[in-house]
Amino acid sequence: MESAISSPLSTSSHLLPSPYRSSLGSRSQSFPSLQNLRHPSFKSRCFFGVPFRSRQTQPIRCQSSNQQPAKDDGFVIEDVPHLTDFLSNLPSYPNPLKQSQAYAVVKQTFVSTDDVVAQKVVVQKDDPRGVHFRRAGPREKVYFKSDEVRACIVTCGGLCPGINTVIREIVCGLNYMYGVEDILGIEGGYRGFYSKNTLRLTPKVVNDIHKRGGTFLRTSRGGHDTNKIVDNIQDRGINQVYIIGGDGTQKGAALIYKEVEKRGLQVAVAGIPKTIDNDIAVIDKSFGFDTAVEEAQRAINAAHVEVESVENGVGIVKLMGRYSGFIALYATLASRDVDCCLVPESPFYLEGRGGLFEFVEERLKENGHVVIVLAEGAGQEYVAQEMQVVDGKDASGNKLLLDVGLWLTEKIKDHFTKVQKMAINMKYIDPTYMIRAIPSNASDNIYCTLLAQSAVHGAMAGFSGFTVGPVNSRHAYIPISRVTETQNTVNLTDRMWARLLASTNQPSFLEGNALHERVDKEDVDVINHNMRATSI
């Protein structure tokens, strides 16, 4: 799958070229005036009369009204495809929301075609304006007649709180806002397109599914066969596809869109990104994350109660976080009962000065107990070395993780009983599946509603091959390649990690080669300076 262009763009001294070619399609087009644009299609344009550059195209410069080249202020838009990019004669229709009783109270029902959302909200005076995304929301024109829409919804990958809420709100949004009645549920993930029967979805059928954990439509990993899936979409007459899933699922959604475009089908493909680990790039956070952090508090509290009630109690709580330690980080900050948090992004070591064993011993002497929160992806290299295992992957292509919680439990036991000759009471809690399987909380329920409705508005407006999510608290339509090209991870040079270290008063474990391997090269000098300034 093509990924977004990540290299910096050079500036151009030329005026706006015409015709001009987009990188996501092979079409050429001339640029009419902004007032004459027929629809908000997948075209980089001049917004607000200021110049911008697009990551999808060669940099362009807009011409000011006095015919003098305008100053290049680094405005970049990363746009998403539109059905009219490959179906040029596609008719549009007035949006049914014009007659909606609910939206009658809204001062501005429709989002302007020129509305964009800035990826970077904090800038300095002379900084470039930077990357922007198209704002999500209802458009004045739609490209589907309500009674001709046949939509389908599929959920793929692991479980996460809030999936059922997203399903429910897509169904209700299509029905209540746009009058769509033909909605299918694809059962069992991507395989369900060609190996399972579909389920007819109505507001009545999905009325209370948000109160349950898991996914009403069931799920699976892998099973993606682009041609078979698009064949099924075509055979069933489906023209809107809503895909709920994580990194691998969204990559699959991008392939489906490309095949739809290749065949020239009027099918809108909308992705709703899902991961409990909060490791999706660009967006503020993923749905289910707030619920996961809240539920993790129960496990941490249980561990704290257990170890506080015995002599030399050591509690280890293993939380989710394959490559990103956000759940462990936020749960630790929220709890205030945690003595040490270990995440995949930050190396740690057991023995020697400044190691974990020394820290645990000091806390036991000081408080009589210690609580350690451990992300499942932390310390995997140590476990693998000792167990001498061959790397394996699941059906989604994710690396199979070893149980670092049990490994660390045994290591601490052996050290204190055999080396330190010190009796400890070890308590190990792994609430992984308890956290994944619960319904979403109030905060995530509201968030899921916004995601679902934004996806519905985008598909009805003719956008396709996009994913949706909040960027600086404003929902936007984002190219799928931008949320799958990299994973969001805990930044060890960020203030949030510093807040955790200050809260737990734990060692950073950043020494020597480990420091240089785990942080960005440009941050090394800053960290070294801080470590020298704070060293004893």
Short mmCIF file of N, CA and C in Angstrom, two decimals, residues 146-288:
data_model
loop_
_atom_site.label_atom_id
_atom_site.label_comp_id
_atom_site.label_asym_id
_atom_site.label_seq_id
_atom_site.Cartn_x
_atom_site.Cartn_y
_atom_site.Cartn_z
N SER A 146 -30.56 8.43 -0.67
CA SER A 146 -30.75 7.64 0.55
C SER A 146 -31.35 6.28 0.27
N ASP A 147 -32.34 6.22 -0.62
CA ASP A 147 -33.01 4.95 -0.88
C ASP A 147 -32.20 4.03 -1.79
N GLU A 148 -31.05 4.51 -2.28
CA GLU A 148 -30.18 3.67 -3.10
C GLU A 148 -28.94 3.21 -2.36
N VAL A 149 -28.81 3.62 -1.10
CA VAL A 149 -27.63 3.24 -0.32
C VAL A 149 -27.81 1.82 0.22
N ARG A 150 -26.82 1.00 0.03
CA ARG A 150 -26.71 -0.29 0.74
C ARG A 150 -25.35 -0.26 1.44
N ALA A 151 -25.37 -0.08 2.75
CA ALA A 151 -24.15 0.05 3.54
C ALA A 151 -23.83 -1.25 4.25
N CYS A 152 -22.56 -1.44 4.57
CA CYS A 152 -22.17 -2.59 5.39
C CYS A 152 -21.13 -2.15 6.42
N ILE A 153 -21.10 -2.88 7.53
CA ILE A 153 -20.18 -2.60 8.63
C ILE A 153 -19.44 -3.88 8.97
N VAL A 154 -18.11 -3.78 9.17
CA VAL A 154 -17.32 -4.94 9.54
C VAL A 154 -16.35 -4.55 10.65
N THR A 155 -16.11 -5.47 11.60
CA THR A 155 -15.15 -5.24 12.66
C THR A 155 -14.06 -6.30 12.58
N CYS A 156 -12.80 -5.88 12.72
CA CYS A 156 -11.67 -6.80 12.55
C CYS A 156 -10.66 -6.60 13.68
N GLY A 157 -9.85 -7.64 13.91
CA GLY A 157 -8.77 -7.54 14.89
C GLY A 157 -9.23 -7.82 16.31
N GLY A 158 -8.44 -7.34 17.27
CA GLY A 158 -8.72 -7.59 18.68
C GLY A 158 -9.88 -6.77 19.21
N LEU A 159 -10.34 -7.14 20.40
CA LEU A 159 -11.45 -6.43 21.02
C LEU A 159 -10.98 -5.12 21.64
N CYS A 160 -11.95 -4.26 21.85
CA CYS A 160 -11.67 -2.94 22.43
C CYS A 160 -13.00 -2.37 22.93
N PRO A 161 -13.02 -1.74 24.10
CA PRO A 161 -14.27 -1.11 24.55
C PRO A 161 -14.74 -0.05 23.55
N GLY A 162 -16.01 -0.09 23.21
CA GLY A 162 -16.59 0.94 22.34
C GLY A 162 -16.91 0.48 20.94
N ILE A 163 -16.51 -0.72 20.55
CA ILE A 163 -16.79 -1.18 19.19
C ILE A 163 -18.30 -1.21 18.94
N ASN A 164 -19.04 -1.75 19.89
CA ASN A 164 -20.50 -1.83 19.71
C ASN A 164 -21.15 -0.45 19.63
N THR A 165 -20.59 0.52 20.36
CA THR A 165 -21.13 1.87 20.27
C THR A 165 -20.93 2.44 18.88
N VAL A 166 -19.76 2.21 18.29
CA VAL A 166 -19.50 2.69 16.93
C VAL A 166 -20.47 2.03 15.94
N ILE A 167 -20.68 0.72 16.08
CA ILE A 167 -21.63 0.02 15.20
C ILE A 167 -23.02 0.64 15.33
N ARG A 168 -23.45 0.81 16.57
CA ARG A 168 -24.79 1.35 16.82
C ARG A 168 -24.95 2.74 16.19
N GLU A 169 -23.96 3.59 16.37
CA GLU A 169 -24.10 4.97 15.92
C GLU A 169 -23.95 5.09 14.40
N ILE A 170 -23.23 4.19 13.76
CA ILE A 170 -23.22 4.19 12.29
C ILE A 170 -24.61 3.85 11.77
N VAL A 171 -25.23 2.82 12.36
CA VAL A 171 -26.57 2.41 11.93
C VAL A 171 -27.58 3.52 12.19
N CYS A 172 -27.56 4.05 13.39
CA CYS A 172 -28.53 5.11 13.73
C CYS A 172 -28.26 6.39 12.95
N GLY A 173 -26.98 6.71 12.74
CA GLY A 173 -26.65 7.90 11.97
C GLY A 173 -27.14 7.80 10.53
N LEU A 174 -26.90 6.67 9.90
CA LEU A 174 -27.38 6.47 8.53
C LEU A 174 -28.89 6.55 8.45
N ASN A 175 -29.56 5.93 9.42
CA ASN A 175 -31.02 5.85 9.38
C ASN A 175 -31.68 7.17 9.79
N TYR A 176 -31.30 7.70 10.94
CA TYR A 176 -31.97 8.89 11.47
C TYR A 176 -31.61 10.16 10.70
N MET A 177 -30.35 10.29 10.31
CA MET A 177 -29.92 11.54 9.67
C MET A 177 -30.14 11.51 8.15
N TYR A 178 -29.94 10.34 7.52
CA TYR A 178 -29.98 10.28 6.06
C TYR A 178 -31.08 9.38 5.50
N GLY A 179 -31.85 8.75 6.36
CA GLY A 179 -32.97 7.94 5.88
C GLY A 179 -32.56 6.64 5.21
N VAL A 180 -31.36 6.15 5.50
CA VAL A 180 -30.88 4.90 4.91
C VAL A 180 -31.44 3.72 5.70
N GLU A 181 -32.04 2.76 5.02
CA GLU A 181 -32.64 1.62 5.70
C GLU A 181 -31.96 0.29 5.38
N ASP A 182 -31.16 0.25 4.34
CA ASP A 182 -30.52 -1.00 3.92
C ASP A 182 -29.08 -1.04 4.46
N ILE A 183 -28.91 -1.64 5.63
CA ILE A 183 -27.60 -1.69 6.29
C ILE A 183 -27.31 -3.14 6.68
N LEU A 184 -26.15 -3.63 6.29
CA LEU A 184 -25.75 -5.01 6.56
C LEU A 184 -24.59 -5.06 7.54
N GLY A 185 -24.59 -6.06 8.39
CA GLY A 185 -23.46 -6.34 9.26
C GLY A 185 -22.71 -7.54 8.72
N ILE A 186 -21.40 -7.38 8.49
CA ILE A 186 -20.56 -8.48 8.02
C ILE A 186 -20.01 -9.20 9.25
N GLU A 187 -20.34 -10.46 9.41
CA GLU A 187 -19.97 -11.19 10.62
C GLU A 187 -18.60 -11.85 10.48
N GLY A 188 -17.79 -11.72 11.54
CA GLY A 188 -16.53 -12.46 11.60
C GLY A 188 -15.35 -11.82 10.91
N GLY A 189 -15.28 -10.49 10.82
CA GLY A 189 -14.13 -9.83 10.23
C GLY A 189 -14.10 -9.90 8.71
N TYR A 190 -12.92 -9.68 8.15
CA TYR A 190 -12.78 -9.66 6.69
C TYR A 190 -13.23 -10.96 6.05
N ARG A 191 -13.00 -12.08 6.75
CA ARG A 191 -13.43 -13.38 6.19
C ARG A 191 -14.94 -13.42 5.95
N GLY A 192 -15.67 -12.65 6.74
CA GLY A 192 -17.12 -12.66 6.64
C GLY A 192 -17.64 -12.20 5.30
N PHE A 193 -16.84 -11.45 4.55
CA PHE A 193 -17.29 -10.99 3.23
C PHE A 193 -17.52 -12.15 2.29
N TYR A 194 -16.74 -13.23 2.44
CA TYR A 194 -16.87 -14.33 1.49
C TYR A 194 -17.08 -15.70 2.13
N SER A 195 -17.26 -15.73 3.47
CA SER A 195 -17.46 -17.04 4.10
C SER A 195 -18.59 -17.05 5.12
N LYS A 196 -19.22 -15.91 5.36
CA LYS A 196 -20.29 -15.84 6.36
C LYS A 196 -21.52 -15.17 5.78
N ASN A 197 -22.64 -15.41 6.41
CA ASN A 197 -23.84 -14.68 6.03
C ASN A 197 -23.83 -13.30 6.67
N THR A 198 -24.62 -12.43 6.11
CA THR A 198 -24.71 -11.08 6.66
C THR A 198 -25.90 -10.97 7.61
N LEU A 199 -25.88 -9.92 8.40
CA LEU A 199 -26.93 -9.66 9.36
C LEU A 199 -27.56 -8.31 9.03
N ARG A 200 -28.87 -8.28 8.95
CA ARG A 200 -29.57 -7.02 8.65
C ARG A 200 -29.58 -6.16 9.91
N LEU A 201 -29.11 -4.92 9.80
CA LEU A 201 -29.00 -4.02 10.95
C LEU A 201 -30.02 -2.89 10.84
N THR A 202 -30.74 -2.68 11.91
CA THR A 202 -31.68 -1.57 12.03
C THR A 202 -31.46 -0.91 13.38
N PRO A 203 -31.96 0.31 13.57
CA PRO A 203 -31.83 0.94 14.90
C PRO A 203 -32.40 0.07 16.02
N LYS A 204 -33.45 -0.68 15.74
CA LYS A 204 -34.03 -1.54 16.77
C LYS A 204 -33.10 -2.70 17.11
N VAL A 205 -32.46 -3.28 16.09
CA VAL A 205 -31.55 -4.41 16.32
C VAL A 205 -30.35 -4.00 17.16
N VAL A 206 -29.83 -2.80 16.93
CA VAL A 206 -28.61 -2.37 17.62
C VAL A 206 -28.91 -1.47 18.82
N ASN A 207 -30.15 -1.39 19.22
CA ASN A 207 -30.56 -0.41 20.21
C ASN A 207 -29.74 -0.43 21.50
N ASP A 208 -29.46 -1.62 22.05
CA ASP A 208 -28.78 -1.68 23.34
C ASP A 208 -27.41 -2.35 23.28
N ILE A 209 -26.83 -2.51 22.09
CA ILE A 209 -25.57 -3.24 22.01
C ILE A 209 -24.41 -2.45 22.63
N HIS A 210 -24.56 -1.14 22.80
CA HIS A 210 -23.49 -0.34 23.41
C HIS A 210 -23.29 -0.68 24.88
N LYS A 211 -24.24 -1.39 25.46
CA LYS A 211 -24.13 -1.78 26.87
C LYS A 211 -23.31 -3.05 27.05
N ARG A 212 -22.93 -3.67 25.94
CA ARG A 212 -22.17 -4.92 26.00
C ARG A 212 -20.73 -4.69 25.58
N GLY A 213 -19.84 -5.55 26.08
CA GLY A 213 -18.47 -5.53 25.62
C GLY A 213 -18.32 -6.33 24.34
N GLY A 214 -17.10 -6.36 23.80
CA GLY A 214 -16.84 -7.13 22.59
C GLY A 214 -17.40 -6.47 21.34
N THR A 215 -17.71 -7.28 20.34
CA THR A 215 -18.31 -6.78 19.12
C THR A 215 -19.54 -7.61 18.75
N PHE A 216 -20.61 -6.93 18.52
CA PHE A 216 -21.88 -7.55 18.15
C PHE A 216 -21.75 -8.36 16.86
N LEU A 217 -20.83 -7.93 15.99
CA LEU A 217 -20.66 -8.59 14.69
C LEU A 217 -19.59 -9.67 14.70
N ARG A 218 -18.98 -9.90 15.85
CA ARG A 218 -17.85 -10.83 15.97
C ARG A 218 -16.66 -10.37 15.11
N THR A 219 -15.51 -10.95 15.38
CA THR A 219 -14.30 -10.47 14.73
C THR A 219 -13.36 -11.62 14.45
N SER A 220 -12.31 -11.33 13.70
CA SER A 220 -11.25 -12.30 13.44
C SER A 220 -10.01 -11.53 13.01
N ARG A 221 -8.88 -12.22 13.02
CA ARG A 221 -7.64 -11.62 12.54
C ARG A 221 -7.31 -12.21 11.17
N GLY A 222 -6.66 -11.41 10.33
CA GLY A 222 -6.27 -11.90 9.01
C GLY A 222 -7.48 -12.11 8.12
N GLY A 223 -7.33 -13.01 7.16
CA GLY A 223 -8.44 -13.34 6.27
C GLY A 223 -8.72 -12.31 5.20
N HIS A 224 -7.76 -11.39 4.98
CA HIS A 224 -8.02 -10.34 3.99
C HIS A 224 -7.61 -10.80 2.60
N ASP A 225 -8.59 -10.85 1.72
CA ASP A 225 -8.36 -11.14 0.30
C ASP A 225 -9.08 -10.06 -0.49
N THR A 226 -8.31 -9.09 -0.96
CA THR A 226 -8.90 -7.88 -1.55
C THR A 226 -9.87 -8.20 -2.67
N ASN A 227 -9.45 -9.03 -3.60
CA ASN A 227 -10.31 -9.32 -4.75
C ASN A 227 -11.60 -10.00 -4.35
N LYS A 228 -11.51 -10.98 -3.45
CA LYS A 228 -12.73 -11.65 -2.99
C LYS A 228 -13.66 -10.69 -2.28
N ILE A 229 -13.09 -9.81 -1.45
CA ILE A 229 -13.91 -8.85 -0.70
C ILE A 229 -14.63 -7.90 -1.65
N VAL A 230 -13.89 -7.34 -2.62
CA VAL A 230 -14.52 -6.40 -3.55
C VAL A 230 -15.50 -7.12 -4.47
N ASP A 231 -15.20 -8.36 -4.85
CA ASP A 231 -16.18 -9.16 -5.60
C ASP A 231 -17.49 -9.26 -4.84
N ASN A 232 -17.40 -9.54 -3.54
CA ASN A 232 -18.59 -9.68 -2.70
C ASN A 232 -19.32 -8.36 -2.57
N ILE A 233 -18.56 -7.29 -2.39
CA ILE A 233 -19.17 -5.95 -2.32
C ILE A 233 -19.94 -5.66 -3.59
N GLN A 234 -19.34 -5.99 -4.72
CA GLN A 234 -19.97 -5.74 -6.01
C GLN A 234 -21.19 -6.64 -6.22
N ASP A 235 -21.07 -7.91 -5.88
CA ASP A 235 -22.18 -8.85 -6.07
C ASP A 235 -23.38 -8.49 -5.20
N ARG A 236 -23.13 -8.01 -4.00
CA ARG A 236 -24.22 -7.68 -3.08
C ARG A 236 -24.80 -6.29 -3.32
N GLY A 237 -24.17 -5.51 -4.18
CA GLY A 237 -24.67 -4.16 -4.46
C GLY A 237 -24.38 -3.19 -3.33
N ILE A 238 -23.35 -3.46 -2.57
CA ILE A 238 -22.97 -2.57 -1.46
C ILE A 238 -22.26 -1.35 -2.03
N ASN A 239 -22.63 -0.15 -1.55
CA ASN A 239 -21.96 1.06 -2.03
C ASN A 239 -21.38 1.94 -0.92
N GLN A 240 -21.50 1.50 0.33
CA GLN A 240 -20.81 2.16 1.44
C GLN A 240 -20.26 1.09 2.37
N VAL A 241 -18.95 1.16 2.67
CA VAL A 241 -18.30 0.16 3.51
C VAL A 241 -17.66 0.86 4.70
N TYR A 242 -18.05 0.46 5.90
CA TYR A 242 -17.50 1.04 7.13
C TYR A 242 -16.65 -0.04 7.82
N ILE A 243 -15.37 0.25 7.97
CA ILE A 243 -14.42 -0.75 8.46
C ILE A 243 -13.82 -0.29 9.78
N ILE A 244 -14.08 -1.08 10.84
CA ILE A 244 -13.61 -0.74 12.19
C ILE A 244 -12.46 -1.67 12.55
N GLY A 245 -11.29 -1.12 12.77
CA GLY A 245 -10.16 -1.97 13.09
C GLY A 245 -8.87 -1.19 13.24
N GLY A 246 -7.80 -1.90 13.60
CA GLY A 246 -6.52 -1.28 13.88
C GLY A 246 -5.65 -1.11 12.65
N ASP A 247 -4.33 -1.10 12.88
CA ASP A 247 -3.37 -0.79 11.83
C ASP A 247 -3.51 -1.70 10.62
N GLY A 248 -3.48 -3.02 10.84
CA GLY A 248 -3.60 -3.96 9.73
C GLY A 248 -4.93 -3.86 9.02
N THR A 249 -5.99 -3.65 9.79
CA THR A 249 -7.33 -3.52 9.22
C THR A 249 -7.43 -2.29 8.32
N GLN A 250 -6.84 -1.17 8.78
CA GLN A 250 -6.89 0.05 7.98
C GLN A 250 -6.06 -0.07 6.71
N LYS A 251 -4.95 -0.79 6.78
CA LYS A 251 -4.19 -1.05 5.56
C LYS A 251 -5.04 -1.86 4.57
N GLY A 252 -5.80 -2.81 5.10
CA GLY A 252 -6.72 -3.56 4.26
C GLY A 252 -7.79 -2.68 3.65
N ALA A 253 -8.29 -1.71 4.42
CA ALA A 253 -9.29 -0.77 3.91
C ALA A 253 -8.73 0.05 2.75
N ALA A 254 -7.46 0.42 2.86
CA ALA A 254 -6.83 1.19 1.77
C ALA A 254 -6.74 0.34 0.50
N LEU A 255 -6.44 -0.94 0.64
CA LEU A 255 -6.38 -1.83 -0.52
C LEU A 255 -7.75 -2.02 -1.15
N ILE A 256 -8.77 -2.11 -0.30
CA ILE A 256 -10.14 -2.23 -0.81
C ILE A 256 -10.50 -0.99 -1.62
N TYR A 257 -10.17 0.19 -1.09
CA TYR A 257 -10.46 1.43 -1.83
C TYR A 257 -9.75 1.43 -3.18
N LYS A 258 -8.49 1.03 -3.19
CA LYS A 258 -7.73 1.04 -4.44
C LYS A 258 -8.36 0.12 -5.49
N GLU A 259 -8.84 -1.05 -5.03
CA GLU A 259 -9.48 -1.98 -5.96
C GLU A 259 -10.82 -1.43 -6.44
N VAL A 260 -11.55 -0.77 -5.55
CA VAL A 260 -12.82 -0.13 -5.93
C VAL A 260 -12.56 0.94 -6.99
N GLU A 261 -11.52 1.74 -6.76
CA GLU A 261 -11.16 2.79 -7.73
C GLU A 261 -10.77 2.17 -9.07
N LYS A 262 -9.99 1.10 -9.01
CA LYS A 262 -9.54 0.42 -10.22
C LYS A 262 -10.73 -0.09 -11.05
N ARG A 263 -11.75 -0.59 -10.36
CA ARG A 263 -12.92 -1.12 -11.07
C ARG A 263 -13.94 -0.04 -11.42
N GLY A 264 -13.72 1.17 -10.92
CA GLY A 264 -14.63 2.27 -11.22
C GLY A 264 -15.99 2.12 -10.55
N LEU A 265 -16.01 1.63 -9.32
CA LEU A 265 -17.26 1.41 -8.60
C LEU A 265 -17.61 2.62 -7.73
N GLN A 266 -18.90 2.94 -7.67
CA GLN A 266 -19.35 4.00 -6.78
C GLN A 266 -19.51 3.42 -5.37
N VAL A 267 -18.40 3.22 -4.70
CA VAL A 267 -18.39 2.64 -3.36
C VAL A 267 -17.52 3.50 -2.46
N ALA A 268 -18.08 4.03 -1.42
CA ALA A 268 -17.32 4.82 -0.44
C ALA A 268 -16.78 3.89 0.64
N VAL A 269 -15.48 3.98 0.90
CA VAL A 269 -14.82 3.14 1.91
C VAL A 269 -14.35 4.04 3.04
N ALA A 270 -14.92 3.85 4.23
CA ALA A 270 -14.59 4.68 5.39
C ALA A 270 -14.00 3.83 6.50
N GLY A 271 -12.88 4.26 7.06
CA GLY A 271 -12.25 3.54 8.16
C GLY A 271 -12.47 4.24 9.49
N ILE A 272 -12.70 3.45 10.53
CA ILE A 272 -12.76 3.97 11.90
C ILE A 272 -11.65 3.29 12.67
N PRO A 273 -10.56 4.02 12.99
CA PRO A 273 -9.39 3.40 13.60
C PRO A 273 -9.66 2.92 15.01
N LYS A 274 -9.19 1.70 15.31
CA LYS A 274 -9.43 1.08 16.62
C LYS A 274 -8.14 0.48 17.16
N THR A 275 -7.76 0.84 18.34
CA THR A 275 -6.73 0.14 19.09
C THR A 275 -6.80 0.58 20.53
N ILE A 276 -6.79 -0.36 21.41
CA ILE A 276 -6.87 -0.04 22.83
C ILE A 276 -5.56 0.55 23.34
N ASP A 277 -4.46 0.31 22.59
CA ASP A 277 -3.14 0.77 23.02
C ASP A 277 -2.91 2.26 22.77
N ASN A 278 -3.80 2.92 22.05
CA ASN A 278 -3.67 4.35 21.74
C ASN A 278 -2.42 4.63 20.90
N ASP A 279 -2.06 3.72 20.02
CA ASP A 279 -0.82 3.89 19.25
C ASP A 279 -1.06 4.31 17.81
N ILE A 280 -2.25 4.86 17.50
CA ILE A 280 -2.55 5.33 16.15
C ILE A 280 -1.98 6.74 15.97
N ALA A 281 -1.20 6.92 14.89
CA ALA A 281 -0.58 8.21 14.63
C ALA A 281 -1.61 9.26 14.24
N VAL A 282 -1.24 10.50 14.39
CA VAL A 282 -1.98 11.70 13.97
C VAL A 282 -3.13 12.05 14.92
N ILE A 283 -4.03 11.11 15.21
CA ILE A 283 -5.21 11.44 15.99
C ILE A 283 -4.86 11.61 17.48
N ASP A 284 -5.71 12.36 18.19
CA ASP A 284 -5.44 12.66 19.61
C ASP A 284 -5.38 11.41 20.46
N LYS A 285 -6.35 10.53 20.27
CA LYS A 285 -6.37 9.26 21.01
C LYS A 285 -7.35 8.32 20.33
N SER A 286 -7.24 7.05 20.64
CA SER A 286 -8.14 6.06 20.05
C SER A 286 -9.28 5.75 21.02
N PHE A 287 -10.42 5.34 20.45
CA PHE A 287 -11.56 5.05 21.33
C PHE A 287 -11.28 3.79 22.14
N GLY A 288 -11.82 3.74 23.34
CA GLY A 288 -11.58 2.64 24.26
C GLY A 288 -10.42 2.88 25.21
#
